[in-house]
Amino acid sequence: MISPRVRTGVLGLALLTALSSPATATAAAPAAPGSAAPPTVEELRLDEAAPQEILRRSGFDTVAPAFARALDRARSYAEARRVVEREGSALWRRAVDRVQGRGPAGGDLSRDDDRPLYWARLGMTRELRGWEPRFGLDAERRARLVDTLEQTSRGQTAIRYPHGKGLKRVLVTGFDPFTLDRDIRISNPSGAVALALDGTVIETASGPARVETAVFPVRWRDFADGTVERALRPHLPEVDLFTTVSQGRVGRIDVERTNGAWRGGFGDNENTGRPEIVPVSDPASQPQWTSTTLPYAAIVAAETGRFPVYDNTAVTEIPAGGARGGGGGGGAAAPPP
């Protein structure tokens, strides 16, 4: 029995409160230059029974084969890029539509499930890595195509707000499922939240709020390469509220009061970790600790049904010369999602 771990209702209440308040797989060997690339650690999990069942029971099992056929019709790099942009964007829109109840469900899997998007994307990236077009494709241009597919299929290129006075702008980000070697059936509620809220309008005491969303991978290398900065920097100056949500503890929601400028230790979806200070362009401007600007007191006091919200003030401070192990909750100890 495949059951997602998805809870989406609380975030909408939290956003309303905020706006109404005063402001074990093994990595494959690297590919030779110009050749097809081998599948990644994440892609190697695709052929297991649970991912195949998720794809089949959602109707998303047709996504990767259709993408492969479209790629094969491309006769140049420019055509291939257009295919990747179109198909990646279509996958994001299809996942959003399914969760929000538009169109057929495509199977008996619950609509509020983020896993079809995750596994279908991996099917597409695996096809792209193994594709050998007639016109030739070097490693650098293949990597660019993979990056384009990642961005478009995660909603990162579809963040747009309509013009007009009185409309609040909200940006919410979530993450892929992770800890898949522990339980390959796992979902990530934050990804489901992103799909459920993308493009929606929430009525608040201070007027309507338009929500745009995106999701990020659970891979340390992407964060070190600046994926968050590239996706969000163009939009942060124009939004009224930005928040990221992530998978937390069972039966509760935590507002993390304090965050530390630290990454790594916790194994990602490629079974790697990068324990390091958050890389920034100007290290002198990077504070060791930052505090949330969300109205945490109002959020904690709001009615959130059977999922209580807590003001989580816990942090893990590492003395100079000390070491930090993996895992943990709150502040500097937290894994990427």
Short mmCIF file of C-alpha atoms in Angstrom, two decimals:
data_model
loop_
_atom_site.label_atom_id
_atom_site.label_comp_id
_atom_site.label_asym_id
_atom_site.label_seq_id
_atom_site.Cartn_x
_atom_site.Cartn_y
_atom_site.Cartn_z
CA MET A 1 0.00 0.00 0.00
CA ILE A 2 1.50 3.33 -1.08
CA SER A 3 0.35 6.13 1.19
CA PRO A 4 1.69 9.71 0.92
CA ARG A 5 2.54 11.71 4.02
CA VAL A 6 0.89 14.91 2.95
CA ARG A 7 -0.68 17.68 5.01
CA THR A 8 -1.40 20.97 3.24
CA GLY A 9 -4.09 22.89 5.12
CA VAL A 10 -2.05 24.48 7.90
CA LEU A 11 0.17 26.59 5.66
CA GLY A 12 -2.77 28.46 4.18
CA LEU A 13 -3.85 29.45 7.69
CA ALA A 14 -0.31 30.47 8.57
CA LEU A 15 0.01 32.59 5.43
CA LEU A 16 -3.30 34.28 6.14
CA THR A 17 -2.12 35.07 9.67
CA ALA A 18 1.22 36.39 8.41
CA LEU A 19 -0.34 38.67 5.80
CA SER A 20 -2.96 39.95 8.21
CA SER A 21 -0.32 40.77 10.83
CA PRO A 22 1.85 43.85 10.78
CA ALA A 23 4.46 43.30 8.24
CA THR A 24 21.57 3.03 -0.34
CA ALA A 25 22.60 3.44 -3.91
CA THR A 26 26.08 3.92 -5.39
CA ALA A 27 27.08 6.86 -7.54
CA ALA A 28 27.74 6.07 -11.20
CA ALA A 29 31.11 6.80 -12.78
CA PRO A 30 31.45 10.16 -14.61
CA ALA A 31 30.81 10.13 -18.34
CA ALA A 32 33.53 10.56 -20.92
CA PRO A 33 33.49 13.96 -22.67
CA GLY A 34 30.84 14.06 -25.40
CA SER A 35 29.25 10.74 -24.47
CA ALA A 36 25.93 9.91 -22.86
CA ALA A 37 26.01 10.35 -19.10
CA PRO A 38 25.26 7.48 -16.70
CA PRO A 39 22.24 7.69 -14.38
CA THR A 40 22.64 9.43 -11.04
CA VAL A 41 22.14 7.92 -7.61
CA GLU A 42 18.59 9.28 -7.57
CA GLU A 43 17.81 7.92 -11.03
CA LEU A 44 19.07 4.46 -10.07
CA ARG A 45 16.17 4.18 -7.61
CA LEU A 46 13.62 4.60 -10.41
CA ASP A 47 13.35 0.92 -11.31
CA GLU A 48 12.38 -0.18 -7.82
CA ALA A 49 8.81 -1.39 -7.34
CA ALA A 50 7.46 1.56 -5.33
CA PRO A 51 8.46 4.35 -7.77
CA GLN A 52 7.05 2.35 -10.68
CA GLU A 53 3.78 1.84 -8.80
CA ILE A 54 3.55 5.55 -7.96
CA LEU A 55 4.05 6.48 -11.61
CA ARG A 56 1.58 3.90 -12.86
CA ARG A 57 -1.15 4.72 -10.33
CA SER A 58 -0.90 8.45 -11.10
CA GLY A 59 -0.73 8.17 -14.88
CA PHE A 60 2.71 9.80 -14.86
CA ASP A 61 4.33 6.63 -16.21
CA THR A 62 3.85 8.05 -19.73
CA VAL A 63 5.86 11.22 -19.07
CA ALA A 64 9.42 9.96 -19.59
CA PRO A 65 8.64 7.85 -22.70
CA ALA A 66 6.84 10.80 -24.33
CA PHE A 67 9.76 13.07 -23.46
CA ALA A 68 12.22 10.61 -25.03
CA ARG A 69 10.20 10.57 -28.26
CA ALA A 70 10.12 14.37 -28.36
CA LEU A 71 13.89 14.53 -27.84
CA ASP A 72 14.48 12.10 -30.70
CA ARG A 73 12.68 14.47 -33.07
CA ALA A 74 15.09 17.32 -32.24
CA ARG A 75 17.60 17.99 -35.03
CA SER A 76 19.71 20.63 -33.30
CA TYR A 77 20.73 21.80 -29.85
CA ALA A 78 18.35 24.76 -30.15
CA GLU A 79 15.44 22.40 -30.92
CA ALA A 80 16.44 20.16 -28.02
CA ARG A 81 16.45 23.13 -25.66
CA ARG A 82 12.95 24.11 -26.77
CA VAL A 83 11.76 20.53 -26.18
CA VAL A 84 13.27 20.50 -22.70
CA GLU A 85 11.74 23.88 -21.78
CA ARG A 86 8.31 22.87 -23.09
CA GLU A 87 8.21 19.41 -21.55
CA GLY A 88 9.68 20.50 -18.22
CA SER A 89 7.15 23.30 -17.86
CA ALA A 90 4.34 20.93 -18.89
CA LEU A 91 5.32 18.46 -16.16
CA TRP A 92 5.15 21.17 -13.49
CA ARG A 93 1.78 22.38 -14.73
CA ARG A 94 0.44 18.82 -14.93
CA ALA A 95 1.51 18.10 -11.34
CA VAL A 96 -0.06 21.36 -10.09
CA ASP A 97 -3.30 20.66 -11.97
CA ARG A 98 -3.52 17.13 -10.59
CA VAL A 99 -3.07 18.23 -6.98
CA GLN A 100 -5.52 21.12 -7.40
CA GLY A 101 -8.20 18.87 -8.91
CA ARG A 102 -8.11 20.01 -12.53
CA GLY A 103 -8.47 17.34 -15.18
CA PRO A 104 -8.50 13.57 -14.66
CA ALA A 105 -6.51 12.13 -11.77
CA GLY A 106 -4.92 9.62 -14.13
CA GLY A 107 -5.16 6.80 -11.58
CA ASP A 108 -6.23 5.89 -8.07
CA LEU A 109 -3.32 7.55 -6.26
CA SER A 110 -4.38 10.42 -4.00
CA ARG A 111 -4.41 13.74 -5.84
CA ASP A 112 -2.55 15.54 -3.03
CA ASP A 113 0.62 13.54 -3.72
CA ASP A 114 3.91 15.20 -4.70
CA ARG A 115 5.68 11.94 -5.58
CA PRO A 116 4.50 11.58 -9.21
CA LEU A 117 6.27 14.87 -10.00
CA TYR A 118 9.49 13.72 -8.33
CA TRP A 119 9.71 10.32 -9.99
CA ALA A 120 8.52 11.54 -13.41
CA ARG A 121 11.21 14.25 -13.36
CA LEU A 122 13.86 11.64 -12.61
CA GLY A 123 12.59 9.57 -15.52
CA MET A 124 13.02 12.60 -17.77
CA THR A 125 16.51 13.47 -16.52
CA ARG A 126 17.59 9.85 -16.98
CA GLU A 127 16.35 9.91 -20.57
CA LEU A 128 18.19 13.18 -21.16
CA ARG A 129 21.48 11.90 -19.70
CA GLY A 130 21.34 8.79 -21.87
CA TRP A 131 20.21 10.51 -25.07
CA GLU A 132 22.61 10.36 -28.03
CA PRO A 133 21.34 12.76 -30.74
CA ARG A 134 22.53 12.68 -34.33
CA PHE A 135 23.97 16.19 -34.08
CA GLY A 136 26.28 15.38 -31.19
CA LEU A 137 26.06 16.72 -27.65
CA ASP A 138 29.07 17.53 -25.50
CA ALA A 139 29.02 17.23 -21.71
CA GLU A 140 28.69 20.97 -21.12
CA ARG A 141 25.63 21.42 -23.32
CA ARG A 142 24.03 18.25 -21.95
CA ALA A 143 24.49 19.65 -18.44
CA ARG A 144 22.79 22.88 -19.54
CA LEU A 145 19.81 20.92 -20.83
CA VAL A 146 19.56 18.98 -17.57
CA ASP A 147 19.69 22.26 -15.62
CA THR A 148 16.93 23.73 -17.81
CA LEU A 149 14.78 20.65 -17.20
CA GLU A 150 15.35 20.90 -13.45
CA GLN A 151 14.35 24.57 -13.33
CA THR A 152 11.26 24.33 -15.53
CA SER A 153 9.88 21.14 -13.95
CA ARG A 154 10.24 22.66 -10.47
CA GLY A 155 8.19 25.78 -11.19
CA GLN A 156 11.25 28.02 -10.83
CA THR A 157 10.76 29.63 -14.25
CA ALA A 158 6.98 30.03 -13.86
CA ILE A 159 6.92 32.51 -10.96
CA ARG A 160 4.84 35.43 -12.21
CA TYR A 161 2.48 37.84 -10.46
CA PRO A 162 -0.36 39.71 -12.16
CA HIS A 163 -0.24 43.49 -12.10
CA GLY A 164 -2.77 45.40 -10.10
CA LYS A 165 -3.15 47.37 -6.90
CA GLY A 166 -4.10 45.77 -3.62
CA LEU A 167 -2.85 42.28 -4.48
CA LYS A 168 -0.37 40.83 -2.00
CA ARG A 169 2.42 38.70 -3.45
CA VAL A 170 3.45 35.53 -1.63
CA LEU A 171 6.32 33.22 -2.57
CA VAL A 172 6.51 29.74 -1.03
CA THR A 173 9.13 27.05 -1.65
CA GLY A 174 9.20 23.35 -0.81
CA PHE A 175 11.46 20.35 -1.38
CA ASP A 176 11.66 16.91 -2.97
CA PRO A 177 11.10 13.73 -0.95
CA PHE A 178 14.26 12.58 0.83
CA THR A 179 15.58 9.78 3.09
CA LEU A 180 14.54 7.47 0.23
CA ASP A 181 16.93 4.69 1.17
CA ARG A 182 15.18 4.55 4.52
CA ASP A 183 11.70 4.45 2.94
CA ILE A 184 11.42 4.79 -0.83
CA ARG A 185 7.65 5.36 -0.58
CA ILE A 186 8.12 8.63 1.29
CA SER A 187 6.54 11.91 0.26
CA ASN A 188 7.49 15.43 1.35
CA PRO A 189 4.61 17.55 2.67
CA SER A 190 6.44 20.71 1.64
CA GLY A 191 6.40 19.64 -2.00
CA ALA A 192 2.71 18.86 -1.73
CA VAL A 193 2.12 22.30 -0.19
CA ALA A 194 3.89 23.95 -3.12
CA LEU A 195 1.74 22.09 -5.66
CA ALA A 196 -1.48 22.79 -3.74
CA LEU A 197 -0.86 26.54 -3.43
CA ASP A 198 0.76 27.46 -6.76
CA GLY A 199 -1.25 30.18 -8.51
CA THR A 200 -3.94 30.31 -5.83
CA VAL A 201 -5.42 33.44 -4.22
CA ILE A 202 -5.98 33.60 -0.47
CA GLU A 203 -8.38 36.17 0.94
CA THR A 204 -6.86 37.90 3.97
CA ALA A 205 -7.94 40.71 6.27
CA SER A 206 -5.69 43.07 4.32
CA GLY A 207 -6.81 41.97 0.87
CA PRO A 208 -6.25 39.12 -1.59
CA ALA A 209 -2.86 37.40 -1.75
CA ARG A 210 -1.57 35.62 -4.85
CA VAL A 211 0.69 32.63 -4.08
CA GLU A 212 3.46 31.45 -6.39
CA THR A 213 5.58 28.42 -5.53
CA ALA A 214 8.59 26.36 -6.54
CA VAL A 215 10.40 23.28 -5.25
CA PHE A 216 14.09 22.55 -4.75
CA PRO A 217 16.12 19.35 -4.88
CA VAL A 218 17.58 17.73 -1.78
CA ARG A 219 21.14 17.72 -3.08
CA TRP A 220 23.99 19.56 -1.41
CA ARG A 221 25.77 20.28 -4.70
CA ASP A 222 22.80 22.28 -6.00
CA PHE A 223 22.77 24.46 -2.91
CA ALA A 224 26.53 24.99 -3.09
CA ASP A 225 26.09 25.96 -6.76
CA GLY A 226 23.59 28.68 -5.87
CA THR A 227 20.31 27.14 -7.05
CA VAL A 228 18.28 29.01 -4.42
CA GLU A 229 19.88 32.36 -5.18
CA ARG A 230 19.36 32.01 -8.94
CA ALA A 231 15.72 31.03 -8.57
CA LEU A 232 14.63 33.52 -5.91
CA ARG A 233 16.81 36.62 -6.18
CA PRO A 234 14.80 38.14 -9.09
CA HIS A 235 11.52 37.85 -7.15
CA LEU A 236 12.33 38.66 -3.53
CA PRO A 237 12.29 42.47 -4.01
CA GLU A 238 8.70 42.36 -5.26
CA VAL A 239 7.05 39.98 -2.77
CA ASP A 240 5.16 40.88 0.40
CA LEU A 241 5.85 37.54 2.04
CA PHE A 242 8.42 34.84 1.38
CA THR A 243 8.59 31.58 3.31
CA THR A 244 10.01 28.14 2.80
CA VAL A 245 8.34 25.07 4.27
CA SER A 246 10.00 21.75 4.89
CA GLN A 247 9.39 18.27 6.21
CA GLY A 248 9.45 18.31 9.99
CA ARG A 249 8.22 16.29 12.93
CA VAL A 250 5.10 14.13 12.92
CA GLY A 251 1.86 15.77 14.01
CA ARG A 252 3.16 19.33 14.47
CA ILE A 253 4.39 22.41 12.63
CA ASP A 254 7.51 24.29 13.77
CA VAL A 255 8.33 27.89 13.01
CA GLU A 256 12.12 27.95 13.21
CA ARG A 257 12.89 31.15 15.07
CA THR A 258 16.65 31.11 14.46
CA ASN A 259 18.74 29.74 11.60
CA GLY A 260 22.49 29.21 11.46
CA ALA A 261 24.73 29.76 8.43
CA TRP A 262 25.70 26.11 8.23
CA ARG A 263 25.13 23.31 5.72
CA GLY A 264 25.86 19.64 5.61
CA GLY A 265 26.24 16.55 7.73
CA PHE A 266 22.86 15.07 6.81
CA GLY A 267 22.93 12.69 3.83
CA ASP A 268 21.14 14.06 0.77
CA ASN A 269 19.42 12.21 -2.10
CA GLU A 270 22.82 11.44 -3.61
CA ASN A 271 24.01 10.01 -0.27
CA THR A 272 26.51 12.82 0.18
CA GLY A 273 26.94 15.62 2.69
CA ARG A 274 28.78 18.92 2.60
CA PRO A 275 29.48 20.20 6.11
CA GLU A 276 30.42 23.84 5.51
CA ILE A 277 29.56 27.46 6.19
CA VAL A 278 26.94 28.73 3.74
CA PRO A 279 28.87 30.10 0.75
CA VAL A 280 28.21 33.80 0.08
CA SER A 281 29.78 36.33 -2.30
CA ASP A 282 30.88 38.57 0.58
CA PRO A 283 31.76 36.52 3.69
CA ALA A 284 32.06 39.67 5.78
CA SER A 285 28.33 40.32 5.28
CA GLN A 286 27.19 36.84 6.35
CA PRO A 287 25.76 36.81 9.89
CA GLN A 288 26.26 33.60 11.85
CA TRP A 289 22.64 33.65 13.00
CA THR A 290 19.46 35.06 11.46
CA SER A 291 16.01 35.27 13.01
CA THR A 292 12.74 34.76 11.20
CA THR A 293 10.74 37.86 10.30
CA LEU A 294 7.48 35.88 10.22
CA PRO A 295 4.95 36.95 12.89
CA TYR A 296 5.60 33.73 14.80
CA ALA A 297 3.55 34.70 17.85
CA ALA A 298 0.43 35.27 15.74
CA ILE A 299 1.03 32.08 13.76
CA VAL A 300 1.41 30.01 16.92
CA ALA A 301 -1.76 31.56 18.37
CA ALA A 302 -3.84 30.91 15.21
CA GLU A 303 -6.29 28.04 14.98
CA THR A 304 -4.57 25.29 12.99
CA GLY A 305 -6.79 22.29 13.64
CA ARG A 306 -5.17 19.05 14.65
CA PHE A 307 -1.66 20.19 13.74
CA PRO A 308 -0.45 22.60 16.44
CA VAL A 309 2.20 25.18 15.55
CA TYR A 310 5.17 25.71 17.85
CA ASP A 311 7.70 28.49 18.20
CA ASN A 312 10.88 26.44 17.86
CA THR A 313 13.75 28.32 19.50
CA ALA A 314 16.22 25.41 19.68
CA VAL A 315 19.64 25.84 18.07
CA THR A 316 22.88 23.87 18.09
CA GLU A 317 25.90 26.09 18.62
CA ILE A 318 29.31 24.64 17.70
CA PRO A 319 32.25 25.99 19.70
CA ALA A 320 35.34 27.09 17.78
CA GLY A 321 37.28 23.99 16.80
CA GLY A 322 34.33 21.72 17.52
CA ALA A 323 32.64 19.28 15.16
CA ARG A 324 29.03 18.78 14.21
CA GLY A 325 27.48 15.43 13.33
CA GLY A 326 24.58 14.84 10.93
CA GLY A 327 20.88 15.33 11.50
CA GLY A 328 19.25 17.25 14.27
CA GLY A 329 16.55 19.87 14.36
CA GLY A 330 16.55 23.62 14.39
CA GLY A 331 19.01 26.29 13.44
CA ALA A 332 22.49 25.31 12.35
CA ALA A 333 21.76 21.63 12.73
CA ALA A 334 19.03 21.40 10.11
CA PRO A 335 19.42 19.47 6.82
CA PRO A 336 18.58 21.34 3.57
CA PRO A 337 14.88 20.55 3.57
#
